Coordinates of C-alpha atoms in Angstrom, one line a residue:
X1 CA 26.0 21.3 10.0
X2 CA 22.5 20.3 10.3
X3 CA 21.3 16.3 10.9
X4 CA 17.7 15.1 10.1
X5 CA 17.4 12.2 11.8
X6 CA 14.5 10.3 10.8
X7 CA 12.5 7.0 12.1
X8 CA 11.5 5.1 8.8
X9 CA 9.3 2.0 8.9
X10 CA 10.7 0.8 5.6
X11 CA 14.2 0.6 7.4
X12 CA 13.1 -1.9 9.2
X13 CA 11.2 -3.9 6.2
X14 CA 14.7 -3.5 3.8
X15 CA 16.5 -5.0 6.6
X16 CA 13.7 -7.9 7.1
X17 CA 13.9 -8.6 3.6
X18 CA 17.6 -8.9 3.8
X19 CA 17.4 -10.6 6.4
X20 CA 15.5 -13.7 4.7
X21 CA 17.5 -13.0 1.4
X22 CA 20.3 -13.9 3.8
X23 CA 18.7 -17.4 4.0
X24 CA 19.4 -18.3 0.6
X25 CA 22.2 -15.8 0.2
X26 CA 24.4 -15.4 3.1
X27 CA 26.7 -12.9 1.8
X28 CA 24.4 -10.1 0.3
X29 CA 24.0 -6.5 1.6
X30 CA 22.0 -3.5 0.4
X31 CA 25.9 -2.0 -0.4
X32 CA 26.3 -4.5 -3.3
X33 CA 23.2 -3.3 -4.9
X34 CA 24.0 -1.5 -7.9
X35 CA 23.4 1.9 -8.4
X36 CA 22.0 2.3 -11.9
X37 CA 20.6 -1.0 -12.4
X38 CA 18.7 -0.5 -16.3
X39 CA 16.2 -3.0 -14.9
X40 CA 15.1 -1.2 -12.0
X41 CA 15.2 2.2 -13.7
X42 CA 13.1 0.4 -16.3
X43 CA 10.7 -0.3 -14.0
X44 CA 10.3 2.9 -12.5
X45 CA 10.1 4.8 -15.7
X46 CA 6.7 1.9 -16.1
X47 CA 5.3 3.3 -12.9
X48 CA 5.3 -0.4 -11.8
X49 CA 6.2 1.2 -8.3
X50 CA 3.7 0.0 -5.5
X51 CA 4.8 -0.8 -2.1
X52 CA 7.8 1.2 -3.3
X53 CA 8.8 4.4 -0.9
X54 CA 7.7 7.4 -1.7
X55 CA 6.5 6.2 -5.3
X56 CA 3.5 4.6 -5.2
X57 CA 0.8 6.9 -4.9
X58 CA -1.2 7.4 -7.9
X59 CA -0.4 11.2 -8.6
X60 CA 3.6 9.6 -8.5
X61 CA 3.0 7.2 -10.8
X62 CA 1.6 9.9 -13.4
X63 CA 5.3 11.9 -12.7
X64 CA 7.3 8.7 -13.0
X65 CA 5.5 8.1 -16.5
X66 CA 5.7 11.8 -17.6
X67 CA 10.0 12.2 -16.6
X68 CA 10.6 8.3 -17.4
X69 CA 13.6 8.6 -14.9
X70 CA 16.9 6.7 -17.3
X71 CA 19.3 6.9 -14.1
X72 CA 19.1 7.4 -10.4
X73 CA 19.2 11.4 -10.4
X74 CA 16.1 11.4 -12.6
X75 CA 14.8 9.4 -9.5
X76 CA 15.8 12.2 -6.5
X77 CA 14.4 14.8 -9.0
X78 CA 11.0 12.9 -9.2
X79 CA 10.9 13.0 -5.6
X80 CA 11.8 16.3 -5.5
X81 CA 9.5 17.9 -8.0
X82 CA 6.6 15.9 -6.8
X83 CA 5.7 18.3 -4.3
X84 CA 3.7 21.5 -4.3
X85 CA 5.2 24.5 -6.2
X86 CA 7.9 22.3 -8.2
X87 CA 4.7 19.8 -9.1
X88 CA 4.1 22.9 -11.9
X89 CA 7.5 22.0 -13.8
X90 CA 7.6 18.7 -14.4
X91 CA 6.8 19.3 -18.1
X92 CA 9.4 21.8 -18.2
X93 CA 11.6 19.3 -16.6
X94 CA 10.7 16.5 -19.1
X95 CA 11.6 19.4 -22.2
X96 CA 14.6 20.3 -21.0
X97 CA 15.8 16.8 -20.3
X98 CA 16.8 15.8 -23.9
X99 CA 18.0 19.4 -24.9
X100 CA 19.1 21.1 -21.8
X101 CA 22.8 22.3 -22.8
X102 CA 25.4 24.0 -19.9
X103 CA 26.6 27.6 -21.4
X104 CA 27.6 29.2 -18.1
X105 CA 28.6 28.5 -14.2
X106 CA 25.0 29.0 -13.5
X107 CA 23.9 26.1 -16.2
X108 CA 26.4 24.1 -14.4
X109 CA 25.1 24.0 -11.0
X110 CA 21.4 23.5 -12.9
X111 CA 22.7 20.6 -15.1
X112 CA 21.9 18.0 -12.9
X113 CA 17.9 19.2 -12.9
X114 CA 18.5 20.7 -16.4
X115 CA 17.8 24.2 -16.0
X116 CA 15.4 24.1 -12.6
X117 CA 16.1 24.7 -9.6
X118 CA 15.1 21.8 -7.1
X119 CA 17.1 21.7 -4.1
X120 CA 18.2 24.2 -1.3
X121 CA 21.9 23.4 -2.1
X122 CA 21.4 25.2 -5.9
X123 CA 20.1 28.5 -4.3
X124 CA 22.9 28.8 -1.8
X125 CA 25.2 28.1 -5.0
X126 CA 23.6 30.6 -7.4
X127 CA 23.8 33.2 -4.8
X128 CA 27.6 32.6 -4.1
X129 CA 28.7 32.5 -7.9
X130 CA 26.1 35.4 -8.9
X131 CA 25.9 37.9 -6.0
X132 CA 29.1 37.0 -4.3
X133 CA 27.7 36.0 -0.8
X134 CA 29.3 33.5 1.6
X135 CA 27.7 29.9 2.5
X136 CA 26.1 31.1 5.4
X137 CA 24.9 34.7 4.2
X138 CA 23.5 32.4 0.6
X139 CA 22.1 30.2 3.7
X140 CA 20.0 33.6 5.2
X141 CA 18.9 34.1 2.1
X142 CA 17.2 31.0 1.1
X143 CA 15.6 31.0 4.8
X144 CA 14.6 34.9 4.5
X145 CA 12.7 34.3 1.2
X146 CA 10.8 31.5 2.6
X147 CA 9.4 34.0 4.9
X148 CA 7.9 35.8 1.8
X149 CA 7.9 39.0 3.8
X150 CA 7.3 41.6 1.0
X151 CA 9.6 44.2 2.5
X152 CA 12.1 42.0 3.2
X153 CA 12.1 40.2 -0.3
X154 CA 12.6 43.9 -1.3
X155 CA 15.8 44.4 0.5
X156 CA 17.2 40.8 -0.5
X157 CA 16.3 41.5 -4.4
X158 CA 18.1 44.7 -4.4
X159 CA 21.4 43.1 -2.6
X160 CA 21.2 39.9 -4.6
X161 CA 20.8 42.4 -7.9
X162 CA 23.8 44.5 -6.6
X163 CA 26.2 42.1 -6.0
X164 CA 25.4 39.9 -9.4
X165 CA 26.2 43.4 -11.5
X166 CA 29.3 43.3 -9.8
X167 CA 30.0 40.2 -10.0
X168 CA 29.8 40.8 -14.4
X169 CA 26.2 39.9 -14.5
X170 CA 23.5 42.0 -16.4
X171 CA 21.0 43.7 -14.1
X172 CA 18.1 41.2 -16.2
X173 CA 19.7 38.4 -15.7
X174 CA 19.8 39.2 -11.9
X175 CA 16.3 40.0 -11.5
X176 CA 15.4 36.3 -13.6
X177 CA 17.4 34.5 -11.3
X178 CA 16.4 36.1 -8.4
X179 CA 12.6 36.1 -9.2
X180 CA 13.4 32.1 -10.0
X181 CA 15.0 31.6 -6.4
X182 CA 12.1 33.8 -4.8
X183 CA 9.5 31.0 -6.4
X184 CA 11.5 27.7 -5.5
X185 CA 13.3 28.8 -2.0
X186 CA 10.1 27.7 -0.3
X187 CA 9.6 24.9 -1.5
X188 CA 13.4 23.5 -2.6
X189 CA 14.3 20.1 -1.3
X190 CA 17.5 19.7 0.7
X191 CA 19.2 17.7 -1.3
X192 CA 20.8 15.1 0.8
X193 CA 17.5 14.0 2.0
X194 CA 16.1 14.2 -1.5
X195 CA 19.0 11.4 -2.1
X196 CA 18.6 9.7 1.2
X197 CA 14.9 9.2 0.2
X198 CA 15.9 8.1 -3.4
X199 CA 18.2 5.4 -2.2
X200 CA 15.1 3.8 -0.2
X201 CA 13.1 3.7 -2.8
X202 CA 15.4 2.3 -5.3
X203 CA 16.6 -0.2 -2.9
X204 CA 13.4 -1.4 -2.3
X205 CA 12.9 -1.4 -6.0
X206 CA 15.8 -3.7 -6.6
X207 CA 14.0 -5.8 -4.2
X208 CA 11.0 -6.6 -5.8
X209 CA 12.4 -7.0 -9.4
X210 CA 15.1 -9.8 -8.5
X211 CA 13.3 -10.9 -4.8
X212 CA 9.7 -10.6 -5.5
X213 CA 8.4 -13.3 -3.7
X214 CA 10.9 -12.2 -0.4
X215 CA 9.4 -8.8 -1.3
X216 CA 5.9 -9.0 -1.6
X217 CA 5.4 -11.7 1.7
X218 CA 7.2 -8.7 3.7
X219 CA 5.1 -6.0 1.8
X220 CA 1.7 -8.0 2.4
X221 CA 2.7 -8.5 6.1
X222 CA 3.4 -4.8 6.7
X223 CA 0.3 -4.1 4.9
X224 CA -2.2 -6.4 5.8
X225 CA -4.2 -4.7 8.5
X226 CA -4.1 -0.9 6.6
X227 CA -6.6 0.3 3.5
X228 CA -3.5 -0.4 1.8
X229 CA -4.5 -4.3 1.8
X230 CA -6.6 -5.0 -1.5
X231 CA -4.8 -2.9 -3.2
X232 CA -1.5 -5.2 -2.8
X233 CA -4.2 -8.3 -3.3
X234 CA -4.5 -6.7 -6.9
X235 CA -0.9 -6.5 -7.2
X236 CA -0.1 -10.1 -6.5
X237 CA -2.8 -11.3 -8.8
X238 CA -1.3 -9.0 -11.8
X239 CA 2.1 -11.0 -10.8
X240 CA 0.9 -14.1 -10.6
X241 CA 2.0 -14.6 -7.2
X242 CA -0.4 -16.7 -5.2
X243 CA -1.4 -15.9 -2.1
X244 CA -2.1 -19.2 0.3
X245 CA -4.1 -19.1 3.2
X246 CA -2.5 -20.0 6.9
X247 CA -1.8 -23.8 7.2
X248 CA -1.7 -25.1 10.8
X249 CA 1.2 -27.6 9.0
X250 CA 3.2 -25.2 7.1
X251 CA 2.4 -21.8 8.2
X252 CA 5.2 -19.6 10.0
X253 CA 4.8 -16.7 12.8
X254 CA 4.1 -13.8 9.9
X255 CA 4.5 -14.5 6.2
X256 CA 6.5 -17.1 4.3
X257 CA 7.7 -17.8 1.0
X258 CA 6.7 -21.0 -0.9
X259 CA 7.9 -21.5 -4.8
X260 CA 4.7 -19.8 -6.8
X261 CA 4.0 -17.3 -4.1
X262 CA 3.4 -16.2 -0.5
X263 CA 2.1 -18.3 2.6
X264 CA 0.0 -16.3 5.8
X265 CA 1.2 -16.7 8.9
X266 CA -0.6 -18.2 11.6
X267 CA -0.5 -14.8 13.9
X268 CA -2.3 -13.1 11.2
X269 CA -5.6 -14.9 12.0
X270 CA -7.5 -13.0 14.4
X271 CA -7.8 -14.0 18.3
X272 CA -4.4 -16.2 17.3
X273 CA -1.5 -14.1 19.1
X274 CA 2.0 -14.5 17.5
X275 CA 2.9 -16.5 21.3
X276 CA 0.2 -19.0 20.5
X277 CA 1.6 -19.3 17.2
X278 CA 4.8 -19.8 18.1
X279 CA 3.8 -22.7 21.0
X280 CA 1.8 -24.2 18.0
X281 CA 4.6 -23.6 15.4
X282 CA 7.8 -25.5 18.2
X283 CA 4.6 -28.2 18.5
X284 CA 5.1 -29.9 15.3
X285 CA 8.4 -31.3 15.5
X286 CA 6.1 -34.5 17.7
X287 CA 4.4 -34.8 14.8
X288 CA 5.0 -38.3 13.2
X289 CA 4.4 -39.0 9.2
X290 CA 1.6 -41.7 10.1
X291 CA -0.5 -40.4 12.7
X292 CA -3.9 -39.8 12.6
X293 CA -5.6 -36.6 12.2
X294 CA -7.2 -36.8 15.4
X295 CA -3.3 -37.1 16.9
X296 CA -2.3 -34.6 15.0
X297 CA -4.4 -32.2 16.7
X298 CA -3.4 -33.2 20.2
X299 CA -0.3 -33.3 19.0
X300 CA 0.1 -29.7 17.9
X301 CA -2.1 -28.1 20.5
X302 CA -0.4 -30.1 23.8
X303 CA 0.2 -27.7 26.4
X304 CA -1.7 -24.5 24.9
X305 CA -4.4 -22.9 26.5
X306 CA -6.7 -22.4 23.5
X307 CA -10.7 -21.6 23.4
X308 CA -13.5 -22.8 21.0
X309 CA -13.8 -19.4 19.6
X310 CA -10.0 -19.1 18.3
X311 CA -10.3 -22.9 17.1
X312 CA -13.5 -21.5 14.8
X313 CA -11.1 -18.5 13.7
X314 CA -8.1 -21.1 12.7
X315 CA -10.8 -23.5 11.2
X316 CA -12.3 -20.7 9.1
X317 CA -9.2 -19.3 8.3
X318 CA -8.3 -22.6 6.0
X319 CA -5.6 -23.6 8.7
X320 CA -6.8 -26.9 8.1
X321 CA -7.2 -27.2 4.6
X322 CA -5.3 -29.9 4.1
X323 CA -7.5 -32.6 5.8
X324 CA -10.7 -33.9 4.5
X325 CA -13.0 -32.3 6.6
X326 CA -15.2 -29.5 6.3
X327 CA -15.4 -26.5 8.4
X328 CA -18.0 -27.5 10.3
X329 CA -17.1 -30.9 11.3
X330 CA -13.5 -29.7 12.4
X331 CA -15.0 -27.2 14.6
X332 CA -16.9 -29.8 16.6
X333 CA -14.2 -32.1 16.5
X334 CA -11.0 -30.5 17.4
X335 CA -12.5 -28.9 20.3
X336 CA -13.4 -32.6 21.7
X337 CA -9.7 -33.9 20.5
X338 CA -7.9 -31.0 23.1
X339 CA -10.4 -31.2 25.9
X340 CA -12.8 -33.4 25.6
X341 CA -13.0 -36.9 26.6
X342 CA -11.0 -38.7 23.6
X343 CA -7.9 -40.2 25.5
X344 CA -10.1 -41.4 28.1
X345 CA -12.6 -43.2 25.5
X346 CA -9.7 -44.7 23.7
X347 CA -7.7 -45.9 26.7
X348 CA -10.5 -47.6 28.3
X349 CA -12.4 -49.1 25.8
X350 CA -9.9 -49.7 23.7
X351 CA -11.7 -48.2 20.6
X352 CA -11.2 -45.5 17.8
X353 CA -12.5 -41.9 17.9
X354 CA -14.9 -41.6 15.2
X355 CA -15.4 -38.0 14.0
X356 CA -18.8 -36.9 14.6
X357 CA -19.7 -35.4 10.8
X358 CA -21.3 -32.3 10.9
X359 CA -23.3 -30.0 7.2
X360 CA -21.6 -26.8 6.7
X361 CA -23.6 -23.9 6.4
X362 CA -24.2 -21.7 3.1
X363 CA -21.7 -20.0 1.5
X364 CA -22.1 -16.5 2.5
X365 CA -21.8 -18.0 6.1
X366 CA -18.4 -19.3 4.8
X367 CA -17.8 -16.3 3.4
X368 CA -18.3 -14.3 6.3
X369 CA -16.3 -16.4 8.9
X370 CA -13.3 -16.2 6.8
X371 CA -13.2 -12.4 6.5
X372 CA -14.1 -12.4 10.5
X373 CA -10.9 -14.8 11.0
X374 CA -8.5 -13.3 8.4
X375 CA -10.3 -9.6 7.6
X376 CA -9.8 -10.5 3.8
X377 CA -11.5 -13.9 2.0
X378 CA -9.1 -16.3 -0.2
X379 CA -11.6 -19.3 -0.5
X380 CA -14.7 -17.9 -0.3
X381 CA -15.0 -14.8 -2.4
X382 CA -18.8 -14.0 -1.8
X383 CA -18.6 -10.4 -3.3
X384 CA -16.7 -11.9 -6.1
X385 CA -19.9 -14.1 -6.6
X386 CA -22.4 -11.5 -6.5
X387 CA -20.5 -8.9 -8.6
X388 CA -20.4 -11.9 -11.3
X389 CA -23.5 -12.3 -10.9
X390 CA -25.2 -8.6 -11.4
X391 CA -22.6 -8.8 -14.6
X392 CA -24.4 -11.3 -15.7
X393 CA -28.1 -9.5 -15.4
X394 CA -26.7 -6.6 -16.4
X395 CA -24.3 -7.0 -19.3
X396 CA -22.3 -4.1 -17.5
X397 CA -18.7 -4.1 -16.9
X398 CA -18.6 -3.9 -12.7
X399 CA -16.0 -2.3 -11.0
X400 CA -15.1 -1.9 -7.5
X401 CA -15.2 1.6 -5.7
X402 CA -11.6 0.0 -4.5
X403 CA -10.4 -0.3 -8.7
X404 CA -11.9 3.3 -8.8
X405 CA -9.9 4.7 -6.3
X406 CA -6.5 3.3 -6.8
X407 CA -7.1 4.4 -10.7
X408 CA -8.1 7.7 -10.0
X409 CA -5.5 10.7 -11.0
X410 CA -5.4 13.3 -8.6
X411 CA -6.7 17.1 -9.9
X412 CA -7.8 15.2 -13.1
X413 CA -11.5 15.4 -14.2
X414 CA -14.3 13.1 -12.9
X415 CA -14.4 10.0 -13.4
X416 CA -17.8 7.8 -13.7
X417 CA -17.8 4.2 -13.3
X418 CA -20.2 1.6 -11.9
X419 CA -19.8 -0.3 -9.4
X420 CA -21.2 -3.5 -7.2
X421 CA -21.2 -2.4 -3.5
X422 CA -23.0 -3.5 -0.1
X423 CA -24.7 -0.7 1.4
X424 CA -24.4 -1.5 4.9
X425 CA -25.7 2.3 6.4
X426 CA -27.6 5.4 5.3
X427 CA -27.3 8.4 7.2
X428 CA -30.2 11.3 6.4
X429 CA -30.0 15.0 7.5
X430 CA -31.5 18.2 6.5
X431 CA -29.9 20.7 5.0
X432 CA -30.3 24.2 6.0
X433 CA -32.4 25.2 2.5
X434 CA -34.3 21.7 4.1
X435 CA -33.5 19.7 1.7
X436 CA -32.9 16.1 2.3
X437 CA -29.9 14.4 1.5
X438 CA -27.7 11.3 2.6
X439 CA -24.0 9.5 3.3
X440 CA -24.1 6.3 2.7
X441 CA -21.5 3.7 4.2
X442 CA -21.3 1.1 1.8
X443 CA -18.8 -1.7 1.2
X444 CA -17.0 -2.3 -2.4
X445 CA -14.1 -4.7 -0.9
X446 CA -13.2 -2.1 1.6
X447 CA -15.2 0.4 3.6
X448 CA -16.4 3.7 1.8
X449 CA -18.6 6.6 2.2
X450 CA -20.3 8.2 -0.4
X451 CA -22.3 11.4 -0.7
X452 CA -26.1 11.2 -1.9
X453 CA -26.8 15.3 -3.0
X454 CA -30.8 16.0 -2.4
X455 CA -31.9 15.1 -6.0
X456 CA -30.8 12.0 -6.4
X457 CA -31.5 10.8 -2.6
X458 CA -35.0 11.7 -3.9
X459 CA -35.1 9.1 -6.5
X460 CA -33.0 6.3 -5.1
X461 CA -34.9 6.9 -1.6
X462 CA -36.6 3.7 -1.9
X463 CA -34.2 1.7 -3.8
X464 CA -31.2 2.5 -0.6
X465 CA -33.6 1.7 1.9
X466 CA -35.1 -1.7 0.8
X467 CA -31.4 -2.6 0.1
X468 CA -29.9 -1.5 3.5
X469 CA -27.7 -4.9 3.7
X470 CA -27.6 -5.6 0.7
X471 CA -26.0 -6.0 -2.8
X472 CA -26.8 -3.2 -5.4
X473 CA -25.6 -2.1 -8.5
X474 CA -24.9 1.7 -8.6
X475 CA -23.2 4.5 -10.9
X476 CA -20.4 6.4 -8.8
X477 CA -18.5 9.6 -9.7
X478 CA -15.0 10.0 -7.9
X479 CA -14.0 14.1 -7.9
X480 CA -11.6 15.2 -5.8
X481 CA -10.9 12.4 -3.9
X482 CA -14.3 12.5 -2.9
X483 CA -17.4 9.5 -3.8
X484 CA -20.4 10.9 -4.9
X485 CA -23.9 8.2 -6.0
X486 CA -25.1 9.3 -9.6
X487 CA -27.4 6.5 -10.2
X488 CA -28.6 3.3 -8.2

């Protein structure tokens, strides 16, 4: 009996969402989730499967729309068949599914995957029923062909060919079935983990169709920090599901849920440690409903060793959003409210603090505080603004080399779009023939490279390198996962 004991980070993120479901819910568990839910499987047989184990890449996507899984074996095939070798079948799969009908023992172990054979447990069955072997010999034998060791495969053909004709079996039907087993032994699924894995995902698809909010504050928060990130932002706008910036007043540690969508967390702007969010989190229960702002701030930042630079990270994060002050004005105030001179003034003379006002800079400034304080912008969305704006000169359709990627199908052909993008570095070398050529780092929402071949570095030379910081419109091809300039 063999275990596969695996460490899964989305254990731990099912059982944090249960966890706030419980909040609302106290009495629900992943065990009362129902198994063939028409909702869910409706939903994966859509594709609509990001931030859903195992099923979100793009190239899964493309299998769950091909099989268009109706219960939850379609799903542990999907998984299964996904995968190198077994990849090549899903369109015999998809045949087979509405006409596959059992007319022997051997049909009947292939029912469930309608005529294919997916997992490890099928081949030690066929070899059993056909060639008469034991568990463990069937067990060899699966291992052995993985090995592809021509002689050996020799010697295990010729027993597993022997026994079947004993076993009533016509010596072409042997060598079928044995050439089928040869193909799929080394790459078969074990079965149990092909479920194991199917559960996950379909538990976390349950989830987000009857949870989504619970779901998607969990997913963001996993997320937030990995490549992963705009590519979840794009997901929440296509739900509708608003994503609020932290609020000094209303934030939690992480992620929270409000009605219409999902709230940041105060640990998640930079330089602000979940401790100092927490001390600044237990701080507002002294807040009273009539006191000032410049209270407030004492208020909520008593006791808390906290610098100039991480009050200009929670100011240009939006944590203060909700008073009437603008970002620069809060950052020259609030500092002065926690160490500064303001009790003393007050007590002594007997006199208010009045805020010393203070212009804001330009909004590209803004811009680029907010992504320094929160690594993504939800107020100021400068590239937003300048790929609007090259729309608008252009009469093009703009993409991002972010939309590209996440719409790209693995092994399909190229695909040509273009794009707005920041170059923000050009690397030249030689090639060996002498040629020069280039690799430009550029920035389309997230950070890319992309390949400038000899001939087109020659006549976009000029154009890259009086734009080296700058905005540009350009034509991209994606092939083979790989980003390529066409046109600038």
């Amino acid at each position: 009996l063999k275990f596969d004991i695996l460490a899964l980070a989305n254990l731990t993120f099912l059982h944090k969402i249960v966890d706030k479901i419980n909040l609302i819910e106290v009495d629900f568990t992943l065990g009362k989730i129902p198994k063939n839910d028409p909702k869910v499987i409706k939903m994966l047989a859509q594709a609509k499967t990001i931030g859903i184990f195992q099923l979100e890449s793009q190239g899964m996507r493309n299998a769950l729309l091909q099989i268009k899984p109706t219960n939850f074996q379609d799903i542990a095939n999907a998984l299964s068949l996904y995968r190198p070798g077994p990849r090549e079948y899903i369109g015999k799969y998809v045949e087979n599914k509405n006409k596959f009908v059992v007319k022997n023992e051997i049909d009947e172990i292939l029912k469930d995957s309608y005529g294919i054979i997916i997992y490890q447990e099928q081949i030690i069955l066929i070899a059993t029923k056909m060639a008469g072997y034991s568990l463990g010999q069937a067990d060899i034998l699966r291992r052995s062909i993985s090995k592809k060791d021509s002689k050996t495969m020799n010697e295990l053909a010729e027993g597993f060919i022997v026994g079947s004709i004993k076993n009533g079996y016509s010596k072409e039907v042997a060598q079928n079935t044995f050439t089928m087993i040869a193909k799929f032994a080394n790459y078969g699924f074990n079965k149990a983990h092909a479920y194991c894995y199917a559960t996950i995902a379909y538990q976390m698809a349950y989830l987000k169709l009857y949870y989504q909010n619970i779901f998607y504050a969990e997913l963001f928060y996993y997320n937030f920090k990995s490549s992963k990130c705009n590519e979840f932002l794009l997901e929440l706008d296509s739900q509708n599901i608003v994503l609020y910036p932290p609020n000094i007043l209303k934030s939690d540690i992480e992620v929270s849920v409000e009605d219409d969508g999902i709230r940041m967390g105060l640990s998640l702007v930079n330089a602000i440690g979940k401790e100092t969010a927490k001390l600044i989190i237990d701080n507002r229960q002294y807040i009273n409903l009539n006191d000032s702002f410049e209270e407030i701030i004492i208020k909520i930042f008593k006791g808390i060793k906290i610098s100039q630079n991480q009050i200009n990270y929670l100011v240009d994060a939006g944590c203060f959003n909700d008073f009437e002050y603008n970002e620069a004005t809060l950052k020259y105030n609030i500092y002065n409210f926690i160490n500064g001179d303001v009790n003393l003034v007050r007590n002594l003379l007997g006199e208010e603090y009045t805020l010393s006002k203070r212009e804001n800079p330009k909004f590209i400034i803004l811009a680029e505080n907010e992504k320094k304080a929160l690594t993504i912008n939800i107020r100021y969305k400068y590239f937003e603004k300048i790929k609007a704006s090259f729309e608008k000169k252009t009469k093009l359709q703009l993409a991002t080399i972010d939309d590209m990627i996440n719409t790209y199908i693995p092994n399909s052909p190229a695909q040509i779009t273009d794009v707005c993008m920041k170059i923000k570095a050009c690397k030249e070398i030689t090639t060996k023939k002498g040629d020069k050529m280039c690799f430009l780092t550029v920035e389309s929402e997230q950070i890319h490279d992309v390949t400038v071949f000899n001939k087109i570095y020659e006549k976009s030379y000029q154009t890259i390198n009086n734009n080296l910081d700058g905005y540009v419109v350009a034509r991209i091809k994606i092939e083979n996962g790989q980003l390529y300039l066409i046109n600038i």
